Short mmCIF file of C-alpha atoms in Angstrom, two decimals:
data_model
loop_
_atom_site.label_atom_id
_atom_site.label_comp_id
_atom_site.label_asym_id
_atom_site.label_seq_id
_atom_site.Cartn_x
_atom_site.Cartn_y
_atom_site.Cartn_z
CA UNK A 1 -62.85 0.98 19.20
CA UNK A 2 -65.25 -1.19 17.07
CA UNK A 3 -63.63 -4.33 14.83
CA UNK A 4 -65.86 -2.62 11.82
CA UNK A 5 -64.62 0.36 9.68
CA UNK A 6 -66.51 3.17 8.45
CA UNK A 7 -68.06 1.17 5.81
CA UNK A 8 -69.35 -1.81 7.88
CA UNK A 9 -66.66 -3.91 6.60
CA UNK A 10 -64.65 -6.57 9.13
CA UNK A 11 -61.46 -5.43 10.28
CA UNK A 12 -59.18 -8.44 11.07
CA UNK A 13 -56.61 -6.07 12.92
CA UNK A 14 -54.14 -3.44 12.28
CA UNK A 15 -52.66 -3.66 8.97
CA UNK A 16 -48.81 -3.88 8.88
CA UNK A 17 -47.18 -1.54 6.03
CA UNK A 18 -44.86 -3.17 3.88
CA UNK A 19 -41.42 -1.71 5.88
CA UNK A 20 -42.86 -3.50 9.23
CA UNK A 21 -43.40 -6.89 7.04
CA UNK A 22 -39.98 -6.70 6.02
CA UNK A 23 -38.48 -5.72 9.49
CA UNK A 24 -40.68 -8.27 11.26
CA UNK A 25 -38.55 -10.82 13.49
CA UNK A 26 -39.88 -13.60 11.20
CA UNK A 27 -39.06 -11.87 7.95
CA UNK A 28 -36.64 -13.44 5.24
CA UNK A 29 -34.54 -10.25 5.09
CA UNK A 30 -33.64 -10.53 8.84
CA UNK A 31 -32.13 -13.84 8.18
CA UNK A 32 -29.75 -12.56 5.84
CA UNK A 33 -25.82 -11.26 7.09
CA UNK A 34 -26.30 -7.69 5.78
CA UNK A 35 -22.48 -7.32 7.15
CA UNK A 36 -21.04 -9.79 4.75
CA UNK A 37 -23.58 -8.11 1.93
CA UNK A 38 -22.58 -4.40 2.41
CA UNK A 39 -18.99 -5.31 2.92
CA UNK A 40 -19.19 -7.33 -0.74
CA UNK A 41 -20.85 -4.65 -2.22
CA UNK A 42 -18.46 -1.72 -0.65
CA UNK A 43 -15.77 -3.78 -2.15
CA UNK A 44 -17.01 -4.26 -5.97
CA UNK A 45 -17.99 -0.49 -5.67
CA UNK A 46 -14.36 0.41 -4.99
CA UNK A 47 -12.97 -1.78 -7.54
CA UNK A 48 -15.38 0.27 -9.84
CA UNK A 49 -13.50 3.35 -9.22
CA UNK A 50 -10.09 1.42 -9.56
CA UNK A 51 -11.27 -0.09 -12.64
CA UNK A 52 -12.18 3.36 -13.93
CA UNK A 53 -9.16 4.75 -12.90
CA UNK A 54 -7.20 2.08 -14.77
CA UNK A 55 -9.17 2.42 -18.13
CA UNK A 56 -10.20 5.83 -18.40
CA UNK A 57 -7.13 7.21 -20.37
CA UNK A 58 -6.69 4.36 -22.66
CA UNK A 59 -8.56 4.92 -25.90
CA UNK A 60 -7.57 1.66 -27.41
CA UNK A 61 -9.63 -0.19 -24.84
CA UNK A 62 -12.28 2.42 -24.18
CA UNK A 63 -13.31 3.29 -28.05
CA UNK A 64 -12.71 6.82 -26.91
CA UNK A 65 -15.40 6.59 -24.19
CA UNK A 66 -13.69 7.31 -20.87
CA UNK A 67 -16.35 5.64 -18.85
CA UNK A 68 -16.84 2.24 -20.71
CA UNK A 69 -15.15 -0.12 -18.13
CA UNK A 70 -16.90 1.72 -15.44
CA UNK A 71 -20.50 1.22 -16.79
CA UNK A 72 -19.70 -2.16 -18.03
CA UNK A 73 -18.42 -2.88 -14.66
CA UNK A 74 -21.33 -1.71 -12.64
CA UNK A 75 -23.34 -3.45 -15.14
CA UNK A 76 -21.80 -6.72 -13.99
CA UNK A 77 -22.41 -5.90 -10.56
CA UNK A 78 -25.62 -5.47 -10.97
CA UNK A 79 -26.21 -8.51 -12.84
CA UNK A 80 -23.91 -10.47 -9.86
CA UNK A 81 -26.74 -9.15 -7.27
CA UNK A 82 -29.23 -10.17 -9.40
CA UNK A 83 -27.94 -13.82 -9.74
CA UNK A 84 -27.22 -13.65 -5.77
CA UNK A 85 -30.96 -12.64 -5.33
CA UNK A 86 -32.02 -15.44 -7.39
CA UNK A 87 -30.09 -18.09 -5.90
CA UNK A 88 -31.26 -17.04 -2.47
CA UNK A 89 -34.87 -17.11 -3.34
CA UNK A 90 -34.39 -20.39 -4.61
CA UNK A 91 -32.94 -21.97 -1.45
CA UNK A 92 -30.32 -24.47 -0.75
CA UNK A 93 -32.88 -27.41 -0.65
CA UNK A 94 -33.59 -26.73 -4.36
CA UNK A 95 -30.63 -26.10 -5.44
CA UNK A 96 -29.33 -28.97 -3.90
CA UNK A 97 -31.58 -31.14 -6.23
CA UNK A 98 -30.46 -29.05 -9.28
CA UNK A 99 -26.63 -29.62 -8.60
CA UNK A 100 -26.17 -32.26 -11.43
CA UNK A 101 -27.86 -29.81 -13.93
CA UNK A 102 -25.65 -27.12 -12.90
CA UNK A 103 -22.47 -29.29 -12.79
CA UNK A 104 -23.51 -30.85 -16.56
CA UNK A 105 -24.01 -27.14 -17.78
CA UNK A 106 -20.43 -26.00 -16.47
CA UNK A 107 -18.86 -28.96 -18.06
CA UNK A 108 -20.27 -28.43 -21.55
CA UNK A 109 -19.26 -24.79 -21.27
CA UNK A 110 -15.72 -26.00 -20.53
CA UNK A 111 -15.94 -27.93 -23.66
CA UNK A 112 -17.16 -25.38 -25.67
CA UNK A 113 -13.92 -23.63 -24.95
CA UNK A 114 -11.61 -26.42 -26.36
CA UNK A 115 -13.88 -26.34 -29.47
CA UNK A 116 -14.05 -23.79 -32.07
CA UNK A 117 -16.20 -21.82 -30.03
CA UNK A 118 -13.29 -20.96 -27.85
CA UNK A 119 -11.11 -18.06 -28.12
CA UNK A 120 -7.58 -16.91 -26.72
CA UNK A 121 -6.81 -14.13 -24.52
CA UNK A 122 -3.39 -13.27 -22.76
CA UNK A 123 -2.24 -16.50 -23.94
CA UNK A 124 -4.94 -18.87 -22.23
CA UNK A 125 -7.78 -20.55 -24.60
CA UNK A 126 -10.19 -20.04 -21.88
CA UNK A 127 -12.87 -17.78 -23.25
CA UNK A 128 -15.86 -18.11 -25.19
CA UNK A 129 -16.75 -14.93 -27.19
CA UNK A 130 -20.20 -13.93 -28.31
CA UNK A 131 -21.27 -10.78 -30.29
CA UNK A 132 -21.08 -7.16 -28.71
CA UNK A 133 -17.77 -7.53 -26.97
CA UNK A 134 -19.57 -9.99 -24.78
CA UNK A 135 -17.44 -12.90 -23.31
CA UNK A 136 -17.65 -15.67 -20.30
CA UNK A 137 -14.98 -17.59 -18.69
CA UNK A 138 -16.31 -20.83 -17.85
CA UNK A 139 -13.24 -21.63 -15.69
CA UNK A 140 -14.79 -18.97 -12.89
CA UNK A 141 -17.96 -20.99 -12.92
CA UNK A 142 -16.06 -24.24 -12.92
CA UNK A 143 -14.89 -23.28 -9.19
CA UNK A 144 -18.69 -22.99 -8.25
CA UNK A 145 -19.33 -26.53 -9.66
CA UNK A 146 -16.53 -28.19 -7.98
CA UNK A 147 -17.77 -26.64 -4.41
CA UNK A 148 -21.24 -27.41 -5.15
CA UNK A 149 -20.68 -30.84 -6.81
CA UNK A 150 -18.13 -32.22 -3.94
CA UNK A 151 -20.62 -30.65 -1.07
CA UNK A 152 -23.33 -32.80 -2.29
CA UNK A 153 -21.23 -35.93 -2.76
CA UNK A 154 -19.57 -35.87 0.72
CA UNK A 155 -22.64 -34.61 2.76
CA UNK A 156 -25.04 -37.19 1.61
CA UNK A 157 -24.34 -39.97 3.74
CA UNK A 158 -23.75 -37.86 6.77
CA UNK A 159 -26.80 -35.38 6.64
CA UNK A 160 -28.85 -38.80 6.13
CA UNK A 161 -27.57 -40.25 9.70
CA UNK A 162 -25.90 -43.02 8.06
CA UNK A 163 -22.21 -41.76 8.74
CA UNK A 164 -20.17 -39.38 10.98
CA UNK A 165 -18.21 -38.31 8.46
CA UNK A 166 -17.87 -38.97 4.53
CA UNK A 167 -16.77 -42.83 3.57
CA UNK A 168 -13.68 -43.71 1.28
CA UNK A 169 -16.27 -44.08 -1.49
CA UNK A 170 -17.53 -40.68 -1.05
CA UNK A 171 -14.02 -39.27 -0.72
CA UNK A 172 -13.04 -40.86 -3.92
CA UNK A 173 -16.16 -39.70 -5.80
CA UNK A 174 -15.73 -36.31 -4.70
CA UNK A 175 -12.12 -36.24 -6.07
CA UNK A 176 -13.45 -37.24 -9.34
CA UNK A 177 -16.25 -34.65 -9.32
CA UNK A 178 -13.24 -32.02 -8.69
CA UNK A 179 -10.84 -33.78 -11.25
CA UNK A 180 -12.76 -33.69 -14.44
CA UNK A 181 -13.27 -30.16 -14.58
CA UNK A 182 -9.92 -29.47 -13.25
CA UNK A 183 -8.62 -31.51 -16.12
CA UNK A 184 -10.35 -29.75 -18.88
CA UNK A 185 -9.09 -26.49 -17.65
CA UNK A 186 -5.74 -27.82 -17.33
CA UNK A 187 -5.76 -28.50 -20.99
CA UNK A 188 -6.74 -24.72 -22.01
CA UNK A 189 -4.39 -24.08 -20.09
CA UNK A 190 -5.15 -22.23 -17.55
CA UNK A 191 -3.01 -22.92 -14.65
CA UNK A 192 -4.00 -19.93 -12.10
CA UNK A 193 -7.67 -21.15 -12.00
CA UNK A 194 -6.28 -24.62 -11.71
CA UNK A 195 -4.56 -23.50 -8.58
CA UNK A 196 -7.42 -22.13 -6.74
CA UNK A 197 -9.43 -25.09 -8.01
CA UNK A 198 -7.00 -27.12 -5.84
CA UNK A 199 -6.86 -25.39 -2.75
CA UNK A 200 -10.29 -25.13 -2.76
CA UNK A 201 -10.96 -29.03 -3.02
CA UNK A 202 -8.19 -29.40 -0.31
CA UNK A 203 -10.49 -26.60 1.89
CA UNK A 204 -13.44 -28.69 1.00
CA UNK A 205 -12.16 -31.88 2.23
CA UNK A 206 -10.85 -30.58 5.35
CA UNK A 207 -14.19 -29.17 6.53
CA UNK A 208 -16.32 -32.32 5.48
CA UNK A 209 -14.20 -34.35 8.16
CA UNK A 210 -12.65 -36.50 5.75
CA UNK A 211 -9.19 -38.42 7.15
CA UNK A 212 -6.11 -36.17 7.28
CA UNK A 213 -4.64 -38.74 5.04
CA UNK A 214 -6.60 -37.75 2.35
CA UNK A 215 -5.35 -34.43 2.18
CA UNK A 216 -1.60 -35.22 3.13
CA UNK A 217 -2.01 -37.95 -0.08
CA UNK A 218 -3.02 -35.07 -2.43
CA UNK A 219 -0.69 -32.84 -1.23
CA UNK A 220 2.25 -35.29 -2.14
CA UNK A 221 0.57 -36.36 -5.34
CA UNK A 222 0.11 -32.64 -6.16
CA UNK A 223 3.60 -32.30 -5.91
CA UNK A 224 4.44 -34.87 -7.74
CA UNK A 225 2.02 -33.90 -10.22
CA UNK A 226 3.78 -30.59 -10.62
CA UNK A 227 6.57 -32.02 -11.49
CA UNK A 228 5.63 -34.46 -14.04
CA UNK A 229 3.58 -31.32 -15.56
CA UNK A 230 6.76 -29.34 -16.00
CA UNK A 231 9.15 -32.07 -17.02
CA UNK A 232 6.72 -33.42 -19.69
CA UNK A 233 6.51 -29.87 -21.11
CA UNK A 234 2.59 -29.60 -20.75
CA UNK A 235 2.90 -25.82 -19.93
CA UNK A 236 2.99 -23.39 -22.45
CA UNK A 237 6.28 -21.41 -22.81
CA UNK A 238 4.69 -17.86 -21.38
CA UNK A 239 3.47 -19.82 -18.32
CA UNK A 240 7.26 -21.35 -17.87
CA UNK A 241 8.64 -17.83 -18.28
CA UNK A 242 6.51 -16.42 -15.67
CA UNK A 243 7.63 -18.75 -13.23
CA UNK A 244 11.45 -18.52 -14.16
CA UNK A 245 10.70 -14.58 -13.75
CA UNK A 246 9.09 -15.40 -10.56
CA UNK A 247 12.22 -17.61 -9.28
CA UNK A 248 14.51 -14.49 -10.49
CA UNK A 249 13.22 -11.04 -11.15
CA UNK A 250 15.90 -9.86 -12.68
CA UNK A 251 16.00 -12.50 -15.31
CA UNK A 252 13.77 -10.55 -17.78
CA UNK A 253 12.56 -7.32 -16.46
CA UNK A 254 11.80 -5.65 -19.84
CA UNK A 255 9.71 -8.90 -20.94
CA UNK A 256 8.03 -11.57 -18.81
CA UNK A 257 8.71 -10.00 -15.52
CA UNK A 258 7.79 -6.24 -16.58
CA UNK A 259 4.02 -6.63 -15.52
CA UNK A 260 5.10 -7.29 -11.76
CA UNK A 261 8.02 -4.54 -11.77
CA UNK A 262 5.83 -2.01 -12.94
CA UNK A 263 3.10 -3.13 -10.38
CA UNK A 264 5.45 -3.06 -7.64
CA UNK A 265 7.10 0.58 -8.75
CA UNK A 266 3.14 1.78 -8.63
CA UNK A 267 2.47 0.20 -4.96
CA UNK A 268 5.73 1.22 -3.70
CA UNK A 269 5.04 5.12 -4.78
CA UNK A 270 1.69 5.32 -3.04
CA UNK A 271 3.41 5.52 0.46
CA UNK A 272 0.61 5.47 3.07
CA UNK A 273 -2.15 7.23 1.65
CA UNK A 274 -1.50 7.12 -1.87
CA UNK A 275 -1.16 10.02 -4.97
CA UNK A 276 -5.24 10.23 -5.14
CA UNK A 277 -7.62 8.47 -7.28
CA UNK A 278 -6.95 9.17 -10.80
CA UNK A 279 -3.57 10.72 -10.02
CA UNK A 280 -1.54 7.95 -9.87
CA UNK A 281 1.50 8.39 -12.40
CA UNK A 282 2.08 5.14 -13.13
CA UNK A 283 -1.45 4.28 -13.99
CA UNK A 284 -1.97 7.52 -15.90
CA UNK A 285 1.28 6.63 -17.93
CA UNK A 286 -0.35 3.07 -18.66
CA UNK A 287 2.83 1.71 -17.48
CA UNK A 288 1.18 -1.37 -16.17
CA UNK A 289 -0.51 -3.50 -18.25
CA UNK A 290 -3.89 -5.65 -17.82
CA UNK A 291 -4.38 -2.96 -14.87
CA UNK A 292 -7.91 -3.54 -14.62
CA UNK A 293 -8.05 -7.24 -14.26
CA UNK A 294 -4.77 -8.90 -12.96
CA UNK A 295 -3.09 -5.80 -11.47
CA UNK A 296 -6.23 -3.84 -10.27
CA UNK A 297 -4.58 -4.02 -7.04
CA UNK A 298 -1.34 -1.89 -8.05
CA UNK A 299 -4.17 0.95 -8.67
CA UNK A 300 -5.11 0.98 -5.22
CA UNK A 301 -1.50 1.01 -3.93
CA UNK A 302 -0.72 3.85 -6.08
CA UNK A 303 -3.90 5.66 -5.77
CA UNK A 304 -4.89 4.57 -2.42
CA UNK A 305 -1.75 4.28 -0.43
CA UNK A 306 -0.84 1.52 2.29
CA UNK A 307 -4.33 2.68 3.97
CA UNK A 308 -6.38 2.26 1.20
CA UNK A 309 -5.03 -1.44 0.47
CA UNK A 310 -5.46 -1.82 4.53
CA UNK A 311 -9.36 -1.14 3.92
CA UNK A 312 -9.47 -3.40 1.04
CA UNK A 313 -8.17 -6.02 2.45
CA UNK A 314 -10.29 -5.26 5.96
CA UNK A 315 -13.74 -5.53 3.66
CA UNK A 316 -12.43 -9.03 2.21
CA UNK A 317 -11.56 -10.00 5.62
CA UNK A 318 -15.33 -8.93 7.16
CA UNK A 319 -16.43 -11.48 4.20
CA UNK A 320 -14.33 -14.18 4.81
CA UNK A 321 -15.25 -13.78 8.82
CA UNK A 322 -18.72 -13.83 8.27
CA UNK A 323 -18.44 -16.76 6.02
CA UNK A 324 -16.75 -18.82 8.28
CA UNK A 325 -19.10 -17.83 11.40
CA UNK A 326 -21.85 -19.39 8.68
CA UNK A 327 -19.63 -22.49 8.24
CA UNK A 328 -19.58 -22.94 11.89
CA UNK A 329 -23.36 -22.43 12.59
CA UNK A 330 -24.77 -24.33 9.38
CA UNK A 331 -27.64 -26.87 10.20
CA UNK A 332 -25.88 -29.73 8.04
CA UNK A 333 -22.59 -30.76 6.87
CA UNK A 334 -23.75 -29.69 3.01
CA UNK A 335 -24.05 -26.20 4.16
CA UNK A 336 -20.59 -26.20 6.17
CA UNK A 337 -18.68 -27.30 3.07
CA UNK A 338 -20.33 -25.22 1.18
CA UNK A 339 -19.29 -22.38 3.20
CA UNK A 340 -15.90 -23.55 3.92
CA UNK A 341 -15.09 -23.72 -0.12
CA UNK A 342 -16.11 -20.01 -0.66
CA UNK A 343 -13.97 -19.06 2.10
CA UNK A 344 -10.95 -21.05 0.63
CA UNK A 345 -11.65 -19.73 -2.57
CA UNK A 346 -11.97 -16.20 -1.92
CA UNK A 347 -9.06 -16.06 0.51
CA UNK A 348 -6.19 -18.26 -1.81
CA UNK A 349 -7.39 -16.23 -4.70
CA UNK A 350 -7.20 -12.88 -3.19
CA UNK A 351 -3.76 -14.08 -1.58
CA UNK A 352 -2.57 -15.30 -5.21
CA UNK A 353 -3.62 -11.78 -7.04
CA UNK A 354 -2.20 -9.64 -4.38
CA UNK A 355 0.83 -11.60 -4.07
CA UNK A 356 1.79 -11.63 -7.89
CA UNK A 357 1.24 -7.79 -7.83
CA UNK A 358 3.79 -7.41 -4.67
CA UNK A 359 6.14 -9.85 -6.45
CA UNK A 360 5.73 -12.49 -3.67
CA UNK A 361 3.62 -14.84 -5.83
CA UNK A 362 3.94 -15.99 -9.72
CA UNK A 363 2.05 -14.38 -11.99
CA UNK A 364 -1.01 -16.52 -12.58
CA UNK A 365 -3.54 -14.51 -14.57
CA UNK A 366 -6.34 -14.51 -11.77
CA UNK A 367 -8.80 -11.71 -10.61
CA UNK A 368 -9.27 -10.13 -7.57
CA UNK A 369 -12.71 -11.24 -6.23
CA UNK A 370 -15.33 -8.42 -6.22
CA UNK A 371 -12.66 -5.69 -7.39
CA UNK A 372 -10.84 -6.92 -10.86
CA UNK A 373 -12.87 -6.09 -14.15
CA UNK A 374 -14.43 -9.43 -15.53
CA UNK A 375 -18.31 -10.34 -16.01
CA UNK A 376 -17.55 -13.88 -15.49
CA UNK A 377 -15.61 -13.52 -12.06
CA UNK A 378 -18.14 -11.06 -10.71
CA UNK A 379 -21.28 -13.23 -11.55
CA UNK A 380 -19.33 -16.55 -10.00
CA UNK A 381 -18.48 -14.48 -6.15
CA UNK A 382 -21.68 -13.14 -6.32
CA UNK A 383 -23.72 -16.53 -6.92
CA UNK A 384 -21.20 -17.49 -3.86
CA UNK A 385 -22.28 -14.82 -1.80
CA UNK A 386 -26.02 -16.16 -2.63
CA UNK A 387 -24.98 -19.26 -1.62
CA UNK A 388 -23.77 -18.35 1.73
CA UNK A 389 -26.72 -16.60 2.85
CA UNK A 390 -29.06 -19.48 1.75
CA UNK A 391 -26.93 -21.66 4.17
CA UNK A 392 -27.70 -18.69 6.98
CA UNK A 393 -31.16 -19.00 6.28
CA UNK A 394 -31.65 -22.54 7.20
CA UNK A 395 -30.99 -21.27 10.65
CA UNK A 396 -33.50 -20.50 13.00
CA UNK A 397 -34.32 -17.07 13.81
CA UNK A 398 -31.79 -15.77 16.79
CA UNK A 399 -29.54 -18.64 16.14
#
């Protein structure tokens, strides 16, 4: 066969199809962790069904459209996946240079909440409302900003080869980077988000190789700070009531303890295999408030049972396992910290959310990652998935 085609033009070789190029060994798609991506997608789709079940009969929320929250949840998911893809295309190196601008943008959004632009939902003044029912909760993006900012500060001298672990100055700077947005969020007050940020900060410090005395000191300081906040009356009354109800569930079962009590009834009634999707009596009867957001796990427990809840935990476990794998195999400390920060954030937030549904943790008003309804949360967790994929893509093929 000659290297010329029938028209006499020189042919440099067989053309590869688009599919062949996409599946080639050096293709960027081969660098992605598809197990993690598919697990996150499956968990998000399960969440869409649970949100739909929780809201389809609540005319006061859906404006008479049973699919209202389903469509919005799926729209949020698509936007989140788009943001994930954008982060992957941007890459960790370019993103690293943009971190100061991202951090500043999040800080400005947090201050906007404290301005007349902010609005109060469920007792927390932590939202910015726009037209058409669209709103954002900047505290969700503050979790990202903390992980990104601390990663840059803690890894700069180590990745440059100057040190084997972050020096004292870098640790202090990283604590300031994390502490400033946490202080602003505390003013809202959004105690649940602050709890997640504190645990995430500790996870980042441990992953960075900082001396253990910093973690021990922060735990001691955090305990003292929590006691001071309680004594000084910084918390709102509804937050104090939530902790009181957690300490004594029988204190006010028809008041502040009502949500948890009804969620536990719903989960307990599901048994091993559940009552079936859309057939939960507690869900149909609308006994559990905020069931599409903070208490979405009660829908899973009632309608999908222990097996369904275990499946959701399994999918989340796959995400955490793959993220830990990325952290161990990262080519630099910056990537390790990003992955470890995402693991700590996802793990603790899921534990707190499911724990408050089961009554083993205080009600803190934070969503279940990938599952609860809410655009800000969905966008933030999928951006984090994009960060994890970017870190993985830095490794050579086959490593």
